[in-house]
Amino acid sequence: MAPQVGQEESKKAEAELNKVRKLPENKRCANCLASGSPLLSAVVMPFKIFVCSNCKSAHQAFSHRCKSTQMSLWSMEEVRSLEDHHGGGNRAAQETYLAQVRDEERPREGDHLDVYKDFVKKAYLEQRWCGPPRRERSDPPQPASRSNLSAAPAAPGGRAARPAAAPPASVDLLSDFEPSKP
């Protein structure tokens, strides 16, 4: 649930949000790399990314909460979550969810909305192009302990590799149903 936002906090948050939106990495859509004109006006909150209107529509098809940078009320907490050092913003998405995507796999202007939706599904739900997990820059490195040394294989750079996300399994609850005999 969104936090209650007072008018004064909202004005401060709006000013900070505009600073974050103007960063070079947030001036292009995280997914299709389309440039905002003049700036992108939608944020996909679960992934903390700035996107164009086509990619926003694709995310909404999966019920991802999107907020307008111009029409929504923002709290300082929400804006801070979009900052790079808190794991937000388009640079963080490029380094995590989109680390291994090739340019030809991205949707392009003029593509049908289904192409955008397919990309969102592959990138964020299936996590097909994920790189190693990204730590918040304010967190100090954690010392290795005996219990976490064998937890996950090391990826390049000494970080633990992210396990591949399994696609959701579908279950047929009625296939083995046999009515009980009286």
PDB file of N, CA and C in Angstrom, residues 90-125:
ATOM      1  N   ASN A  90      17.417   3.145 -13.940  1.00  0.00           N
ATOM      2  CA  ASN A  90      17.619   2.328 -15.127  1.00  0.00           C
ATOM      3  C   ASN A  90      18.995   1.680 -15.187  1.00  0.00           C
ATOM      4  N   ARG A  91      19.999   2.300 -14.603  1.00  0.00           N
ATOM      5  CA  ARG A  91      21.327   1.673 -14.591  1.00  0.00           C
ATOM      6  C   ARG A  91      21.277   0.362 -13.828  1.00  0.00           C
ATOM      7  N   ALA A  92      20.602   0.348 -12.693  1.00  0.00           N
ATOM      8  CA  ALA A  92      20.489  -0.881 -11.904  1.00  0.00           C
ATOM      9  C   ALA A  92      19.782  -1.972 -12.701  1.00  0.00           C
ATOM     10  N   ALA A  93      18.747  -1.613 -13.446  1.00  0.00           N
ATOM     11  CA  ALA A  93      18.025  -2.603 -14.267  1.00  0.00           C
ATOM     12  C   ALA A  93      18.931  -3.142 -15.370  1.00  0.00           C
ATOM     13  N   GLN A  94      19.728  -2.260 -15.972  1.00  0.00           N
ATOM     14  CA  GLN A  94      20.646  -2.707 -17.029  1.00  0.00           C
ATOM     15  C   GLN A  94      21.686  -3.681 -16.482  1.00  0.00           C
ATOM     16  N   GLU A  95      22.070  -3.515 -15.225  1.00  0.00           N
ATOM     17  CA  GLU A  95      23.088  -4.375 -14.617  1.00  0.00           C
ATOM     18  C   GLU A  95      22.516  -5.642 -14.012  1.00  0.00           C
ATOM     19  N   THR A  96      21.213  -5.705 -13.829  1.00  0.00           N
ATOM     20  CA  THR A  96      20.625  -6.901 -13.220  1.00  0.00           C
ATOM     21  C   THR A  96      19.694  -7.593 -14.210  1.00  0.00           C
ATOM     22  N   TYR A  97      18.457  -7.139 -14.333  1.00  0.00           N
ATOM     23  CA  TYR A  97      17.463  -7.795 -15.179  1.00  0.00           C
ATOM     24  C   TYR A  97      17.855  -7.836 -16.656  1.00  0.00           C
ATOM     25  N   LEU A  98      18.593  -6.834 -17.133  1.00  0.00           N
ATOM     26  CA  LEU A  98      18.866  -6.701 -18.563  1.00  0.00           C
ATOM     27  C   LEU A  98      20.351  -6.826 -18.896  1.00  0.00           C
ATOM     28  N   ALA A  99      21.122  -7.432 -18.003  1.00  0.00           N
ATOM     29  CA  ALA A  99      22.573  -7.488 -18.143  1.00  0.00           C
ATOM     30  C   ALA A  99      23.025  -8.234 -19.393  1.00  0.00           C
ATOM     31  N   GLN A 100      22.267  -9.234 -19.823  1.00  0.00           N
ATOM     32  CA  GLN A 100      22.721 -10.061 -20.941  1.00  0.00           C
ATOM     33  C   GLN A 100      21.816  -9.959 -22.170  1.00  0.00           C
ATOM     34  N   VAL A 101      20.934  -8.977 -22.195  1.00  0.00           N
ATOM     35  CA  VAL A 101      20.038  -8.831 -23.356  1.00  0.00           C
ATOM     36  C   VAL A 101      20.809  -8.199 -24.515  1.00  0.00           C
ATOM     37  N   ARG A 102      20.550  -8.712 -25.711  1.00  0.00           N
ATOM     38  CA  ARG A 102      21.156  -8.144 -26.914  1.00  0.00           C
ATOM     39  C   ARG A 102      20.205  -7.088 -27.483  1.00  0.00           C
ATOM     40  N   ASP A 103      20.758  -6.103 -28.166  1.00  0.00           N
ATOM     41  CA  ASP A 103      19.941  -5.017 -28.714  1.00  0.00           C
ATOM     42  C   ASP A 103      18.835  -5.534 -29.630  1.00  0.00           C
ATOM     43  N   GLU A 104      19.121  -6.574 -30.407  1.00  0.00           N
ATOM     44  CA  GLU A 104      18.101  -7.079 -31.336  1.00  0.00           C
ATOM     45  C   GLU A 104      16.952  -7.781 -30.615  1.00  0.00           C
ATOM     46  N   GLU A 105      17.102  -8.069 -29.325  1.00  0.00           N
ATOM     47  CA  GLU A 105      16.027  -8.705 -28.553  1.00  0.00           C
ATOM     48  C   GLU A 105      15.085  -7.679 -27.916  1.00  0.00           C
ATOM     49  N   ARG A 106      15.470  -6.426 -27.946  1.00  0.00           N
ATOM     50  CA  ARG A 106      14.653  -5.357 -27.351  1.00  0.00           C
ATOM     51  C   ARG A 106      13.540  -4.941 -28.309  1.00  0.00           C
ATOM     52  N   PRO A 107      12.390  -4.528 -27.774  1.00  0.00           N
ATOM     53  CA  PRO A 107      11.347  -4.000 -28.662  1.00  0.00           C
ATOM     54  C   PRO A 107      11.796  -2.673 -29.266  1.00  0.00           C
ATOM     55  N   ARG A 108      11.221  -2.358 -30.419  1.00  0.00           N
ATOM     56  CA  ARG A 108      11.556  -1.111 -31.115  1.00  0.00           C
ATOM     57  C   ARG A 108      10.287  -0.326 -31.380  1.00  0.00           C
ATOM     58  N   GLU A 109      10.448   0.982 -31.517  1.00  0.00           N
ATOM     59  CA  GLU A 109       9.307   1.840 -31.840  1.00  0.00           C
ATOM     60  C   GLU A 109       8.619   1.299 -33.089  1.00  0.00           C
ATOM     61  N   GLY A 110       7.305   1.208 -33.030  1.00  0.00           N
ATOM     62  CA  GLY A 110       6.527   0.690 -34.143  1.00  0.00           C
ATOM     63  C   GLY A 110       6.155  -0.777 -33.976  1.00  0.00           C
ATOM     64  N   ASP A 111       6.815  -1.479 -33.037  1.00  0.00           N
ATOM     65  CA  ASP A 111       6.456  -2.873 -32.772  1.00  0.00           C
ATOM     66  C   ASP A 111       5.075  -2.935 -32.137  1.00  0.00           C
ATOM     67  N   HIS A 112       4.394  -4.061 -32.337  1.00  0.00           N
ATOM     68  CA  HIS A 112       3.086  -4.292 -31.733  1.00  0.00           C
ATOM     69  C   HIS A 112       3.259  -4.411 -30.212  1.00  0.00           C
ATOM     70  N   LEU A 113       2.242  -4.051 -29.467  1.00  0.00           N
ATOM     71  CA  LEU A 113       2.301  -4.118 -28.007  1.00  0.00           C
ATOM     72  C   LEU A 113       2.658  -5.516 -27.511  1.00  0.00           C
ATOM     73  N   ASP A 114       2.271  -6.539 -28.240  1.00  0.00           N
ATOM     74  CA  ASP A 114       2.603  -7.914 -27.841  1.00  0.00           C
ATOM     75  C   ASP A 114       4.117  -8.141 -27.796  1.00  0.00           C
ATOM     76  N   VAL A 115       4.872  -7.464 -28.649  1.00  0.00           N
ATOM     77  CA  VAL A 115       6.331  -7.575 -28.642  1.00  0.00           C
ATOM     78  C   VAL A 115       6.872  -6.981 -27.341  1.00  0.00           C
ATOM     79  N   TYR A 116       6.322  -5.848 -26.923  1.00  0.00           N
ATOM     80  CA  TYR A 116       6.727  -5.224 -25.661  1.00  0.00           C
ATOM     81  C   TYR A 116       6.378  -6.130 -24.476  1.00  0.00           C
ATOM     82  N   LYS A 117       5.180  -6.709 -24.505  1.00  0.00           N
ATOM     83  CA  LYS A 117       4.752  -7.593 -23.413  1.00  0.00           C
ATOM     84  C   LYS A 117       5.634  -8.838 -23.340  1.00  0.00           C
ATOM     85  N   ASP A 118       5.985  -9.392 -24.486  1.00  0.00           N
ATOM     86  CA  ASP A 118       6.852 -10.565 -24.509  1.00  0.00           C
ATOM     87  C   ASP A 118       8.220 -10.231 -23.908  1.00  0.00           C
ATOM     88  N   PHE A 119       8.723  -9.047 -24.216  1.00  0.00           N
ATOM     89  CA  PHE A 119      10.004  -8.616 -23.662  1.00  0.00           C
ATOM     90  C   PHE A 119       9.918  -8.486 -22.146  1.00  0.00           C
ATOM     91  N   VAL A 120       8.873  -7.846 -21.645  1.00  0.00           N
ATOM     92  CA  VAL A 120       8.699  -7.675 -20.196  1.00  0.00           C
ATOM     93  C   VAL A 120       8.607  -9.040 -19.517  1.00  0.00           C
ATOM     94  N   LYS A 121       7.875  -9.951 -20.114  1.00  0.00           N
ATOM     95  CA  LYS A 121       7.746 -11.291 -19.551  1.00  0.00           C
ATOM     96  C   LYS A 121       9.114 -11.973 -19.449  1.00  0.00           C
ATOM     97  N   LYS A 122       9.879 -11.928 -20.534  1.00  0.00           N
ATOM     98  CA  LYS A 122      11.196 -12.570 -20.549  1.00  0.00           C
ATOM     99  C   LYS A 122      12.160 -11.897 -19.573  1.00  0.00           C
ATOM    100  N   ALA A 123      12.153 -10.568 -19.542  1.00  0.00           N
ATOM    101  CA  ALA A 123      13.123  -9.832 -18.731  1.00  0.00           C
ATOM    102  C   ALA A 123      12.822  -9.875 -17.239  1.00  0.00           C
ATOM    103  N   TYR A 124      11.576  -9.650 -16.870  1.00  0.00           N
ATOM    104  CA  TYR A 124      11.263  -9.451 -15.455  1.00  0.00           C
ATOM    105  C   TYR A 124      10.581 -10.643 -14.786  1.00  0.00           C
ATOM    106  N   LEU A 125       9.816 -11.424 -15.529  1.00  0.00           N
ATOM    107  CA  LEU A 125       9.158 -12.576 -14.931  1.00  0.00           C
ATOM    108  C   LEU A 125      10.022 -13.828 -15.052  1.00  0.00           C
TER     109      LEU A 125
END
